[in-house]
């Protein structure tokens, strides 16, 4: 079975189909009709707080939306495809975070 890929906003803008988070819809409303949309669950908020605490202790805090997207990917075992290098900080502390940087 192929691993689910979640597209960050910077990638979704260039694509015609795929899976995105609701945060991408908020950032880029035209994407609502083209993609499968994932919504956060309670466990995603808990994971996001954990990620945020670890990033702050390491001295590399990042934005809350990116943390939520990463938490959703980690909890679902999904690969995130993004152009934002901030996600590399999460990969450094969570080896299970499957992240592909597109430049």
C-alpha atoms as a PDB file:
ATOM      1  CA  UNK A   1       0.000   0.000   0.000  1.00  0.00           C
ATOM      2  CA  UNK A   2       1.350   3.402  -0.980  1.00  0.00           C
ATOM      3  CA  UNK A   3       1.985   5.915   1.786  1.00  0.00           C
ATOM      4  CA  UNK A   4      -0.439   8.860   1.918  1.00  0.00           C
ATOM      5  CA  UNK A   5       1.142  12.159   0.924  1.00  0.00           C
ATOM      6  CA  UNK A   6      -0.074  15.446   2.344  1.00  0.00           C
ATOM      7  CA  UNK A   7       0.707  18.574   0.358  1.00  0.00           C
ATOM      8  CA  UNK A   8       1.625  21.824   2.079  1.00  0.00           C
ATOM      9  CA  UNK A   9       0.136  25.034   0.663  1.00  0.00           C
ATOM     10  CA  UNK A  10       3.247  25.918  -1.350  1.00  0.00           C
ATOM     11  CA  UNK A  11       2.978  22.586  -3.193  1.00  0.00           C
ATOM     12  CA  UNK A  12      -0.827  22.415  -3.409  1.00  0.00           C
ATOM     13  CA  UNK A  13      -0.974  25.706  -5.303  1.00  0.00           C
ATOM     14  CA  UNK A  14       0.958  24.001  -8.121  1.00  0.00           C
ATOM     15  CA  UNK A  15      -1.007  20.709  -8.114  1.00  0.00           C
ATOM     16  CA  UNK A  16      -4.399  19.647  -9.417  1.00  0.00           C
ATOM     17  CA  UNK A  17      -5.207  16.872  -6.935  1.00  0.00           C
ATOM     18  CA  UNK A  18      -4.032  15.216  -3.746  1.00  0.00           C
ATOM     19  CA  UNK A  19      -4.540  15.529  -0.002  1.00  0.00           C
ATOM     20  CA  UNK A  20      -4.175  18.731   2.006  1.00  0.00           C
ATOM     21  CA  UNK A  21      -4.908  19.907   5.536  1.00  0.00           C
ATOM     22  CA  UNK A  22      -7.711  22.312   6.360  1.00  0.00           C
ATOM     23  CA  UNK A  23      -4.969  24.860   7.082  1.00  0.00           C
ATOM     24  CA  UNK A  24      -4.106  24.907   3.381  1.00  0.00           C
ATOM     25  CA  UNK A  25      -7.740  25.659   2.591  1.00  0.00           C
ATOM     26  CA  UNK A  26      -7.619  28.577   5.027  1.00  0.00           C
ATOM     27  CA  UNK A  27      -4.404  29.877   3.431  1.00  0.00           C
ATOM     28  CA  UNK A  28      -5.547  29.226  -0.164  1.00  0.00           C
ATOM     29  CA  UNK A  29      -9.368  28.929  -0.423  1.00  0.00           C
ATOM     30  CA  UNK A  30      -9.430  27.970  -4.151  1.00  0.00           C
ATOM     31  CA  UNK A  31      -7.924  24.617  -3.153  1.00  0.00           C
ATOM     32  CA  UNK A  32     -11.182  23.519  -1.475  1.00  0.00           C
ATOM     33  CA  UNK A  33     -12.615  21.984  -4.648  1.00  0.00           C
ATOM     34  CA  UNK A  34      -9.489  20.200  -5.898  1.00  0.00           C
ATOM     35  CA  UNK A  35      -8.269  18.174  -2.931  1.00  0.00           C
ATOM     36  CA  UNK A  36      -9.153  15.673  -0.243  1.00  0.00           C
ATOM     37  CA  UNK A  37      -9.095  17.674   3.002  1.00  0.00           C
ATOM     38  CA  UNK A  38      -7.816  16.378   6.348  1.00  0.00           C
ATOM     39  CA  UNK A  39      -9.037  17.897   9.589  1.00  0.00           C
ATOM     40  CA  UNK A  40      -7.116  17.725  12.878  1.00  0.00           C
ATOM     41  CA  UNK A  41      -8.261  15.383  15.619  1.00  0.00           C
ATOM     42  CA  UNK A  42      -7.703  15.678  19.373  1.00  0.00           C
ATOM     43  CA  UNK A  43      -4.526  13.576  19.180  1.00  0.00           C
ATOM     44  CA  UNK A  44      -3.088  16.008  16.637  1.00  0.00           C
ATOM     45  CA  UNK A  45      -3.354  18.925  19.062  1.00  0.00           C
ATOM     46  CA  UNK A  46      -1.669  16.867  21.772  1.00  0.00           C
ATOM     47  CA  UNK A  47       1.158  15.900  19.400  1.00  0.00           C
ATOM     48  CA  UNK A  48       1.485  19.539  18.277  1.00  0.00           C
ATOM     49  CA  UNK A  49       1.995  20.696  21.870  1.00  0.00           C
ATOM     50  CA  UNK A  50       4.656  18.012  22.317  1.00  0.00           C
ATOM     51  CA  UNK A  51       6.408  19.103  19.107  1.00  0.00           C
ATOM     52  CA  UNK A  52       6.244  22.772  20.114  1.00  0.00           C
ATOM     53  CA  UNK A  53       7.763  22.063  23.537  1.00  0.00           C
ATOM     54  CA  UNK A  54      10.647  20.102  21.996  1.00  0.00           C
ATOM     55  CA  UNK A  55      11.328  22.752  19.353  1.00  0.00           C
ATOM     56  CA  UNK A  56      11.378  25.526  21.957  1.00  0.00           C
ATOM     57  CA  UNK A  57      13.766  23.558  24.188  1.00  0.00           C
ATOM     58  CA  UNK A  58      16.032  23.089  21.180  1.00  0.00           C
ATOM     59  CA  UNK A  59      15.838  26.807  20.351  1.00  0.00           C
ATOM     60  CA  UNK A  60      14.124  26.328  16.991  1.00  0.00           C
ATOM     61  CA  UNK A  61      10.456  27.297  17.450  1.00  0.00           C
ATOM     62  CA  UNK A  62       8.345  27.492  14.285  1.00  0.00           C
ATOM     63  CA  UNK A  63       4.808  28.594  13.431  1.00  0.00           C
ATOM     64  CA  UNK A  64       1.786  26.855  14.921  1.00  0.00           C
ATOM     65  CA  UNK A  65       0.231  25.960  11.559  1.00  0.00           C
ATOM     66  CA  UNK A  66       3.361  24.114  10.433  1.00  0.00           C
ATOM     67  CA  UNK A  67       3.498  22.307  13.763  1.00  0.00           C
ATOM     68  CA  UNK A  68      -0.137  21.217  13.382  1.00  0.00           C
ATOM     69  CA  UNK A  69       0.446  19.965   9.832  1.00  0.00           C
ATOM     70  CA  UNK A  70       3.478  17.976  10.974  1.00  0.00           C
ATOM     71  CA  UNK A  71       1.532  16.523  13.914  1.00  0.00           C
ATOM     72  CA  UNK A  72      -1.223  15.376  11.565  1.00  0.00           C
ATOM     73  CA  UNK A  73       1.342  13.705   9.294  1.00  0.00           C
ATOM     74  CA  UNK A  74       3.155  11.987  12.164  1.00  0.00           C
ATOM     75  CA  UNK A  75      -0.083  10.671  13.669  1.00  0.00           C
ATOM     76  CA  UNK A  76      -1.257   9.308  10.319  1.00  0.00           C
ATOM     77  CA  UNK A  77       2.093   7.945   9.152  1.00  0.00           C
ATOM     78  CA  UNK A  78       1.812  10.230   6.115  1.00  0.00           C
ATOM     79  CA  UNK A  79       4.544  11.908   4.093  1.00  0.00           C
ATOM     80  CA  UNK A  80       4.517  15.713   3.966  1.00  0.00           C
ATOM     81  CA  UNK A  81       5.643  17.415   0.774  1.00  0.00           C
ATOM     82  CA  UNK A  82       6.519  21.092   1.248  1.00  0.00           C
ATOM     83  CA  UNK A  83       8.840  23.900   0.232  1.00  0.00           C
ATOM     84  CA  UNK A  84       9.185  25.235   3.784  1.00  0.00           C
ATOM     85  CA  UNK A  85      12.525  24.405   5.408  1.00  0.00           C
ATOM     86  CA  UNK A  86      11.033  24.903   8.906  1.00  0.00           C
ATOM     87  CA  UNK A  87       9.787  21.323   8.713  1.00  0.00           C
ATOM     88  CA  UNK A  88      13.417  20.151   8.786  1.00  0.00           C
ATOM     89  CA  UNK A  89      13.568  21.214  12.456  1.00  0.00           C
ATOM     90  CA  UNK A  90      10.765  18.767  13.217  1.00  0.00           C
ATOM     91  CA  UNK A  91      12.487  16.008  11.248  1.00  0.00           C
ATOM     92  CA  UNK A  92      15.581  16.515  13.442  1.00  0.00           C
ATOM     93  CA  UNK A  93      13.625  15.637  16.592  1.00  0.00           C
ATOM     94  CA  UNK A  94      11.138  13.130  15.120  1.00  0.00           C
ATOM     95  CA  UNK A  95      12.821  10.540  12.936  1.00  0.00           C
ATOM     96  CA  UNK A  96       9.401   9.064  12.126  1.00  0.00           C
ATOM     97  CA  UNK A  97       8.331  12.352  10.495  1.00  0.00           C
ATOM     98  CA  UNK A  98       8.394  11.623   6.765  1.00  0.00           C
ATOM     99  CA  UNK A  99       9.120  14.949   5.098  1.00  0.00           C
ATOM    100  CA  UNK A 100      10.203  15.703   1.551  1.00  0.00           C
ATOM    101  CA  UNK A 101      11.513  19.176   0.793  1.00  0.00           C
ATOM    102  CA  UNK A 102      10.756  20.373  -2.744  1.00  0.00           C
ATOM    103  CA  UNK A 103      12.834  23.279  -3.968  1.00  0.00           C
END
